[in-house]
Amino acid sequence: MNSNNGIDLQSLVRKYNVAAPRYTSYPTVPFWNSDQFSEKEWSSRVYHTYQKSKKAGISLYIHLPFCESLCTYCGCNTRITKNHKVEIPYIDSLLKEWGMYTAILKEGAPLISEIHLGGGTPTFFAPENLAKLLAGILSKAQVADDASFSFEAHPGNTTYEHLADLYQLGFRRLSLGIQDFDPLVQFTINRKQDVEDVRRVMQEARTIGYTSINFDLIYGLPKQSLKTITETIKESLLLDPDRISFYSYAHVPWLKPGQRHYTELDLPQGEEKLALYTLGKQFIQDAGYRDVGMDHFAKPGDELFIAFQQQRLHRNFMGYADRYRPLLIGLGVSSISDSWDAFAQNVKSVEEYQKMIENNRLPVVKGHLLDDEDLIIRRNILDLMCKGETNLAVGLFENESIIKRLEKMVEEGLVLIHEDRVLITQLGRSFLRNICMAFDLKLQNSKNEKELFSQAI
């Protein structure tokens, strides 16, 4: 298999299939300097960022960690339980945390531009309890005219009542976790839903009035093959979602022991895994979806593609977004917040989270305060991720070392460099994470030999 410029693609895959960040932030979490971080400084940055960006409003991420069963592929922070009595106490903690942030902002009703419910499984919660949570959040907020409210849903437990209640509160987008339709793959990763579950949820959502439905699909799962990925993509395209996120499976068993339920021998790797992606991407694009960034595809009329066209696409801890808001506040266990010049992450244990809330403490446990160098690199990496190019002229440091690291990639046809402009080629889009690594000074200067990230391919 050769690329168009004569470079052997198989050799590129072997070379660049290394541990690499997904760059939902810069610096990436393992390289945060939490020693310089404090709750007081974080609160100050939140306040000042909001004061400078009031008219833009806040992006709000709410982490709902509970699931009734463990999907063994999952890399998220989850709590497995069938006890639904956990719902109300957790919601009470979330509302109290939101109250702490509105106090920091010194504004009774801050403007909200975006809400996303993530998990875990947000639809683990009863519809009336989700309504209680959102009503409590919105009682202390204004909603922007162009607000975007979305939630993640498991097709197997999402009811008409979930969809209807959240629609009444302003939700118009949902993301369905499909992953794979093949029975053997589903059995191996302990996730069960069938095409009929998905079709029912989509028909109900369309009837109610939802305007954007996303499918999450994963390539590289155990027992996947070209045949199974073909069937999954074909079934997905027949269901006609507005967006498709086609993620690379992140195998990190040292972080997620559930992934030890199968072995590396069960996983398609390297060239075989890239072939799954290449085939799936071809099917998706042939069906009319446009490539808007790493792993993400959208119909031409969808807001995500329009944002990509207008060069206002943004990438954060939730993935790609059709808007940039300087202040992202994360509520709930393990949630990460972003004030552009600082990051903060909440504690990962439900019990510790609720205890800190009870003691009227903001539940942040670590973070990073970005210096001028961090901010410049962050902009470069964001531009590469969202626009496919960047301008080194915005950085007055380390440009020579970055260009030196890119020289071989230029020879291989992955990037083009013209004066200060770095442009990712069509071939290079498959190696986007590797290209961003050339800009990542924290990673380049690291002496850390521990496994930190999943493989790039």
Coordinates of C-alpha atoms in Angstrom, one line a residue:
M1 CA 0.0 0.0 0.0
N2 CA 1.5 3.3 -1.1
S3 CA 0.5 6.9 -0.7
N4 CA 0.1 9.2 -3.7
N5 CA 3.5 10.7 -3.4
G6 CA 5.3 7.4 -3.4
I7 CA 5.8 7.2 0.3
D8 CA 5.1 3.7 1.7
L9 CA 2.1 4.0 3.9
Q10 CA 2.8 0.9 5.8
S11 CA 6.2 2.2 6.9
L12 CA 4.6 5.4 8.0
V13 CA 2.1 3.5 10.1
R14 CA 4.9 1.5 11.7
K15 CA 6.9 4.7 12.4
Y16 CA 4.1 6.9 13.8
N17 CA 2.1 4.3 15.7
V18 CA 3.5 5.6 19.0
A19 CA 1.8 6.7 22.2
A20 CA 0.4 10.2 21.4
P21 CA -2.0 12.6 23.1
R22 CA -5.4 13.4 21.6
Y23 CA -4.8 17.1 22.3
T24 CA -8.1 18.0 23.9
S25 CA -5.9 20.5 25.8
Y26 CA -2.4 21.9 25.8
P27 CA -0.5 21.2 28.1
T28 CA -2.0 17.7 28.2
V29 CA -3.1 16.6 31.7
P30 CA 0.1 14.5 32.6
F31 CA 2.2 17.6 32.1
W32 CA 0.1 20.0 34.3
N33 CA 2.1 21.8 37.0
S34 CA -0.3 21.4 39.9
D35 CA 2.4 22.6 42.3
Q36 CA 1.7 26.2 41.2
F37 CA -2.1 25.7 41.1
S38 CA -4.4 26.7 43.9
E39 CA -8.2 27.0 44.4
K40 CA -7.8 30.7 45.1
E41 CA -5.9 31.4 41.9
W42 CA -8.3 29.2 39.9
S43 CA -11.3 31.2 41.2
S44 CA -9.6 34.4 40.3
R45 CA -8.9 33.2 36.7
V46 CA -12.5 32.1 36.4
Y47 CA -13.8 35.5 37.5
H48 CA -11.5 37.5 35.2
T49 CA -12.1 35.3 32.2
Y50 CA -15.9 35.7 32.6
Q51 CA -15.7 39.4 33.1
K52 CA -13.8 39.7 29.8
S53 CA -16.2 37.4 27.9
K54 CA -19.6 38.0 29.5
K55 CA -21.3 38.5 26.1
A56 CA -20.0 35.2 24.8
G57 CA -21.4 33.3 27.8
I58 CA -20.3 30.1 29.5
S59 CA -19.9 26.5 28.2
L60 CA -21.1 24.2 30.9
Y61 CA -20.1 20.5 31.0
I62 CA -21.9 18.3 33.6
H63 CA -20.4 14.8 34.3
L64 CA -23.0 12.2 35.2
P65 CA -20.8 9.1 36.0
F66 CA -23.3 6.4 36.8
C67 CA -23.7 3.3 34.6
E68 CA -25.6 0.1 35.3
S69 CA -22.9 -2.1 33.7
L70 CA -19.3 -1.7 32.7
C71 CA -18.5 -1.3 29.0
T72 CA -15.0 -2.8 29.1
Y73 CA -13.6 -0.6 26.3
C74 CA -14.6 2.6 28.1
G75 CA -11.9 5.1 29.2
C76 CA -14.3 7.5 31.0
N77 CA -14.6 8.0 34.7
T78 CA -17.6 5.9 35.7
R79 CA -19.3 4.4 38.7
I80 CA -21.1 1.1 38.1
T81 CA -24.3 0.6 40.1
K82 CA -27.9 -0.4 39.8
N83 CA -28.9 1.6 42.8
H84 CA -30.8 4.6 41.5
K85 CA -31.0 6.2 44.9
V86 CA -27.6 7.8 44.1
E87 CA -29.3 10.2 41.7
I88 CA -30.8 12.8 44.0
P89 CA -27.8 13.2 46.3
Y90 CA -25.5 13.6 43.3
I91 CA -27.8 16.2 41.7
D92 CA -27.9 18.1 45.0
S93 CA -24.1 18.2 45.0
L94 CA -24.0 19.4 41.3
L95 CA -26.4 22.2 42.1
K96 CA -24.4 23.3 45.1
E97 CA -21.2 23.3 43.0
W98 CA -22.9 25.5 40.4
G99 CA -23.9 27.8 43.2
M100 CA -20.2 28.1 44.2
Y101 CA -19.3 29.1 40.7
T102 CA -22.1 31.7 40.4
A103 CA -20.7 33.1 43.7
I104 CA -17.2 33.3 42.2
L105 CA -18.6 35.1 39.1
K106 CA -20.3 37.6 41.4
E107 CA -23.3 37.5 39.1
G108 CA -26.7 36.1 40.1
A109 CA -27.6 34.9 36.6
P110 CA -24.6 34.4 34.3
L111 CA -25.2 33.8 30.6
I112 CA -25.0 30.2 29.5
S113 CA -24.1 29.5 25.8
E114 CA -23.7 25.8 25.9
I115 CA -24.6 22.8 28.1
H116 CA -23.4 19.3 27.5
L117 CA -24.4 16.3 29.7
G118 CA -21.7 13.6 29.6
G119 CA -20.9 10.4 31.3
G120 CA -21.1 7.7 32.3
T121 CA -24.6 7.4 31.1
P122 CA -26.7 10.6 31.5
T123 CA -29.8 8.6 30.7
F124 CA -29.1 6.4 33.8
F125 CA -30.9 9.3 35.5
A126 CA -34.7 9.3 35.6
P127 CA -36.2 12.0 33.3
E128 CA -37.7 13.9 36.2
N129 CA -34.3 14.0 37.9
L130 CA -32.6 15.3 34.9
A131 CA -35.3 17.9 34.7
K132 CA -34.7 18.8 38.3
L133 CA -31.0 19.2 37.7
L134 CA -31.4 21.4 34.6
A135 CA -34.2 23.5 36.1
G136 CA -31.9 24.1 39.1
I137 CA -29.0 25.1 36.9
L138 CA -31.1 27.4 34.7
S139 CA -32.7 29.1 37.7
K140 CA -29.4 30.7 38.4
A141 CA -28.6 31.6 34.8
Q142 CA -29.7 33.4 31.6
V143 CA -29.7 31.4 28.3
A144 CA -28.1 32.9 25.2
D145 CA -30.3 33.3 22.2
D146 CA -28.1 30.9 20.2
A147 CA -27.5 28.4 23.0
S148 CA -26.6 24.8 22.2
F149 CA -27.7 22.1 24.6
S150 CA -26.7 18.5 24.0
F151 CA -26.5 15.2 25.9
E152 CA -25.0 11.7 25.5
A153 CA -27.5 8.8 25.4
H154 CA -27.4 5.1 25.6
P155 CA -29.9 3.7 23.0
G156 CA -30.8 0.9 25.3
N157 CA -32.2 3.0 28.1
T158 CA -33.2 6.3 26.6
T159 CA -36.9 6.8 26.8
Y160 CA -39.4 9.1 25.1
E161 CA -39.7 10.9 28.4
H162 CA -36.0 11.6 28.5
L163 CA -36.2 13.1 25.1
A164 CA -39.3 15.1 25.7
D165 CA -38.3 16.5 29.1
L166 CA -34.9 17.6 27.9
Y167 CA -36.4 19.1 24.7
Q168 CA -38.7 21.2 26.9
L169 CA -35.6 22.5 28.7
G170 CA -33.9 23.6 25.4
F171 CA -32.0 20.5 24.3
R172 CA -31.8 20.0 20.5
R173 CA -28.8 17.7 20.1
L174 CA -28.1 14.3 21.3
S175 CA -25.2 11.9 20.8
L176 CA -25.9 8.2 20.7
G177 CA -23.1 5.8 21.8
I178 CA -23.2 3.1 19.1
Q179 CA -19.6 1.9 19.1
D180 CA -20.3 -1.2 17.0
F181 CA -23.4 -3.2 15.9
D182 CA -21.6 -6.6 15.6
P183 CA -22.9 -9.1 18.2
L184 CA -19.4 -10.6 18.9
V185 CA -17.8 -7.2 19.3
Q186 CA -20.7 -6.1 21.6
F187 CA -20.3 -9.3 23.7
T188 CA -16.6 -8.7 24.0
I189 CA -16.9 -5.1 25.2
N190 CA -20.0 -5.9 27.3
R191 CA -22.2 -3.4 25.6
K192 CA -25.6 -4.4 24.2
Q193 CA -27.9 -2.5 22.0
D194 CA -29.4 -3.4 18.6
V195 CA -30.3 -1.4 15.5
E196 CA -34.0 -1.3 16.6
D197 CA -33.0 0.5 19.9
V198 CA -31.2 3.2 17.9
R199 CA -33.9 3.5 15.3
R200 CA -36.6 4.0 18.0
V201 CA -34.7 6.7 19.7
M202 CA -33.9 8.5 16.5
Q203 CA -37.5 8.4 15.3
E204 CA -38.8 9.7 18.6
A205 CA -36.1 12.4 18.7
R206 CA -36.9 13.6 15.2
T207 CA -40.7 13.6 15.9
I208 CA -40.1 15.7 19.1
G209 CA -38.0 18.2 17.2
Y210 CA -34.3 17.4 17.8
T211 CA -32.2 19.0 15.0
S212 CA -28.9 17.2 15.3
I213 CA -28.1 13.6 16.1
N214 CA -24.5 12.3 16.4
F215 CA -23.4 8.7 16.3
D216 CA -20.2 7.7 18.2
L217 CA -18.5 4.8 16.4
I218 CA -15.1 3.2 17.4
Y219 CA -12.6 1.5 15.2
G220 CA -9.9 -0.8 16.7
L221 CA -12.2 -2.6 19.1
P222 CA -11.5 -6.3 20.0
K223 CA -12.8 -8.8 17.4
Q224 CA -13.4 -6.0 14.8
S225 CA -12.6 -6.8 11.2
L226 CA -13.1 -5.2 7.8
K227 CA -16.3 -7.1 7.5
T228 CA -17.8 -6.1 10.8
I229 CA -16.8 -2.4 10.4
T230 CA -18.4 -2.4 7.0
E231 CA -21.7 -3.7 8.4
T232 CA -21.7 -1.3 11.3
I233 CA -21.0 1.7 9.0
K234 CA -23.6 0.7 6.5
E235 CA -26.2 0.2 9.2
S236 CA -25.3 3.6 10.7
L237 CA -25.6 5.4 7.3
L238 CA -29.0 3.9 6.8
L239 CA -30.1 5.5 10.1
D240 CA -28.9 8.9 8.7
P241 CA -27.4 10.8 11.6
D242 CA -26.3 14.4 11.2
R243 CA -22.8 13.8 12.6
I244 CA -20.6 10.8 13.0
S245 CA -17.7 10.6 15.4
F246 CA -15.4 7.8 14.3
Y247 CA -13.0 7.4 17.2
S248 CA -9.8 5.3 17.5
Y249 CA -10.1 2.9 20.4
A250 CA -7.7 3.9 23.2
H251 CA -6.2 0.8 24.7
V252 CA -4.9 1.9 28.2
P253 CA -5.4 -1.1 30.5
W254 CA -2.9 0.3 33.0
L255 CA -5.4 3.1 33.5
K256 CA -8.6 1.1 32.9
P257 CA -8.4 -2.4 34.2
G258 CA -11.7 -3.3 32.5
Q259 CA -9.8 -3.4 29.3
R260 CA -8.0 -6.5 30.6
H261 CA -11.1 -8.6 29.9
Y262 CA -9.5 -9.2 26.5
T263 CA -5.9 -9.2 25.3
E264 CA -3.9 -7.4 22.7
L265 CA -4.2 -10.5 20.5
D266 CA -8.0 -9.6 20.2
L267 CA -7.2 -6.1 18.9
P268 CA -6.6 -5.0 15.3
Q269 CA -3.4 -3.0 15.5
G270 CA -1.1 -0.9 13.3
E271 CA -1.8 -1.4 9.6
E272 CA -4.9 -3.5 10.2
K273 CA -6.4 -0.9 12.5
L274 CA -5.6 1.9 10.0
A275 CA -7.3 -0.2 7.3
L276 CA -10.5 -0.2 9.4
Y277 CA -10.3 3.6 9.7
T278 CA -9.6 4.1 6.0
L279 CA -12.5 1.9 4.9
G280 CA -14.9 3.4 7.4
K281 CA -13.9 6.9 6.5
Q282 CA -14.4 6.2 2.8
F283 CA -17.9 4.9 3.3
I284 CA -18.8 7.9 5.5
Q285 CA -17.4 10.4 3.0
D286 CA -19.0 8.6 0.0
A287 CA -22.4 9.1 1.8
G288 CA -21.9 12.8 1.7
Y289 CA -20.4 13.6 5.2
R290 CA -17.5 16.0 5.3
D291 CA -14.3 15.6 7.3
V292 CA -14.2 18.4 9.8
G293 CA -11.3 17.3 12.0
M294 CA -9.7 14.3 13.7
D295 CA -12.4 11.6 14.0
H296 CA -15.4 13.9 13.2
F297 CA -17.7 14.0 10.2
A298 CA -20.8 16.1 9.5
K299 CA -23.4 16.7 6.9
P300 CA -22.8 19.9 4.9
G301 CA -25.8 21.6 6.5
D302 CA -24.8 20.7 10.1
E303 CA -23.5 23.5 12.4
L304 CA -20.2 21.6 13.0
F305 CA -19.3 21.6 9.3
I306 CA -20.5 25.2 8.9
A307 CA -18.2 26.2 11.8
F308 CA -15.3 24.3 10.1
Q309 CA -15.9 26.2 6.9
Q310 CA -16.0 29.5 8.7
Q311 CA -12.8 28.6 10.6
R312 CA -14.5 29.0 14.0
L313 CA -14.3 25.3 14.9
H314 CA -13.0 24.7 18.5
R315 CA -11.6 21.7 20.3
N316 CA -11.9 21.1 24.1
F317 CA -12.3 18.3 26.6
M318 CA -15.6 17.4 25.0
G319 CA -14.0 17.0 21.5
Y320 CA -14.9 19.3 18.6
A321 CA -17.4 22.1 19.1
D322 CA -19.1 24.6 16.7
R323 CA -18.3 27.5 19.0
Y324 CA -15.5 28.8 21.2
R325 CA -16.3 30.2 24.6
P326 CA -13.3 31.4 26.8
L327 CA -14.9 29.9 29.9
L328 CA -15.8 26.2 30.2
I329 CA -17.0 25.2 33.6
G330 CA -17.1 21.4 34.4
L331 CA -19.4 20.2 37.2
G332 CA -19.2 16.8 38.8
V333 CA -16.6 14.2 39.5
S334 CA -13.5 14.3 37.3
S335 CA -14.8 17.2 35.2
I336 CA -12.3 19.5 33.7
S337 CA -12.8 23.3 33.5
D338 CA -11.0 25.7 31.2
S339 CA -10.6 29.5 31.6
W340 CA -8.2 29.6 28.5
D341 CA -5.3 30.7 30.7
A342 CA -5.8 27.9 33.3
F343 CA -7.2 24.4 33.7
A344 CA -8.7 22.7 36.7
Q345 CA -9.9 19.1 37.3
N346 CA -12.3 17.9 40.0
V347 CA -11.7 14.9 42.2
K348 CA -12.5 11.5 40.7
S349 CA -14.2 9.8 43.5
V350 CA -18.0 10.4 44.0
E351 CA -17.6 10.1 47.8
E352 CA -14.7 12.6 47.9
Y353 CA -16.5 15.0 45.6
Q354 CA -19.7 15.0 47.7
K355 CA -17.7 15.4 50.9
M356 CA -15.8 18.5 49.6
I357 CA -19.2 20.0 48.4
E358 CA -20.7 19.3 51.8
N359 CA -17.7 21.2 53.4
N360 CA -18.4 24.2 51.0
R361 CA -15.1 23.6 49.1
L362 CA -14.7 23.8 45.4
P363 CA -13.9 20.1 44.5
V364 CA -10.9 20.9 42.3
V365 CA -7.9 18.6 43.0
K366 CA -5.3 19.6 40.4
G367 CA -4.8 22.1 37.6
H368 CA -2.4 24.1 35.5
L369 CA -1.8 27.9 35.1
L370 CA -0.7 28.6 31.5
D371 CA 2.3 30.9 30.9
D372 CA 2.9 32.9 27.7
E373 CA 4.8 30.0 26.1
D374 CA 1.9 27.6 26.9
L375 CA -0.6 29.9 25.4
I376 CA 1.3 30.3 22.1
I377 CA 1.7 26.5 21.7
R378 CA -1.9 26.0 22.7
R379 CA -3.0 28.3 19.9
N380 CA -0.6 26.5 17.4
I381 CA -2.0 23.0 18.3
L382 CA -5.6 24.2 18.3
D383 CA -5.1 25.7 14.8
L384 CA -3.6 22.4 13.5
M385 CA -6.5 20.5 15.0
C386 CA -9.3 22.8 13.9
K387 CA -8.0 24.4 10.7
G388 CA -5.3 22.0 9.5
E389 CA -2.7 24.7 9.5
T390 CA -1.0 27.2 11.8
N391 CA 1.2 30.2 11.5
L392 CA 4.5 30.0 13.4
A393 CA 4.8 33.8 13.3
V394 CA 2.6 33.9 16.3
G395 CA 5.3 32.2 18.3
L396 CA 8.6 34.0 19.1
F397 CA 10.3 30.9 20.6
E398 CA 11.5 27.5 19.7
N399 CA 10.4 27.8 16.0
E400 CA 13.7 26.4 14.7
S401 CA 13.4 23.3 16.9
I402 CA 9.8 22.8 15.8
I403 CA 10.7 23.2 12.1
K404 CA 13.6 20.7 12.6
R405 CA 11.2 18.1 14.0
L406 CA 8.8 18.7 11.1
E407 CA 11.5 18.3 8.4
K408 CA 11.1 14.6 8.0
M409 CA 7.3 14.9 7.9
V410 CA 7.8 17.4 5.0
E411 CA 9.8 14.8 3.1
E412 CA 7.2 12.2 3.8
G413 CA 4.4 14.4 2.5
L414 CA 2.6 14.9 5.8
V415 CA 3.1 18.7 6.1
L416 CA 4.0 21.6 3.9
I417 CA 6.0 24.6 5.2
H418 CA 5.9 27.9 3.4
E419 CA 7.7 30.7 5.2
D420 CA 6.0 30.7 8.7
R421 CA 2.9 28.7 7.6
V422 CA 2.6 25.0 8.4
L423 CA -0.1 23.2 6.4
I424 CA -1.2 19.6 7.0
T425 CA -1.6 17.6 3.8
Q426 CA -4.4 15.1 3.0
L427 CA -2.1 12.3 3.9
G428 CA -1.0 14.1 7.0
R429 CA -4.5 14.2 8.4
S430 CA -4.2 10.5 9.3
F431 CA -1.1 11.5 11.4
L432 CA -2.5 14.6 13.0
R433 CA -1.6 13.6 16.6
N434 CA 2.0 13.0 15.6
I435 CA 2.3 16.4 13.8
C436 CA 1.0 18.2 16.9
M437 CA 3.6 16.3 19.0
A438 CA 6.3 18.3 17.1
F439 CA 4.9 21.5 18.7
D440 CA 4.5 20.0 22.2
L441 CA 7.5 21.3 24.2
K442 CA 6.3 19.7 27.4
L443 CA 6.3 16.3 25.8
Q444 CA 9.5 16.9 23.9
N445 CA 11.3 17.9 27.1
S446 CA 9.9 15.2 29.2
K447 CA 12.0 12.5 30.9
N448 CA 8.9 10.6 31.9
E449 CA 9.1 7.0 30.6
K450 CA 5.8 5.8 32.0
E451 CA 2.9 4.9 29.6
L452 CA 0.7 8.0 29.4
F453 CA -1.2 7.8 26.2
S454 CA -2.9 5.4 23.8
Q455 CA -1.3 4.6 20.4
A456 CA -1.7 7.3 17.7
I457 CA -3.2 4.7 15.2

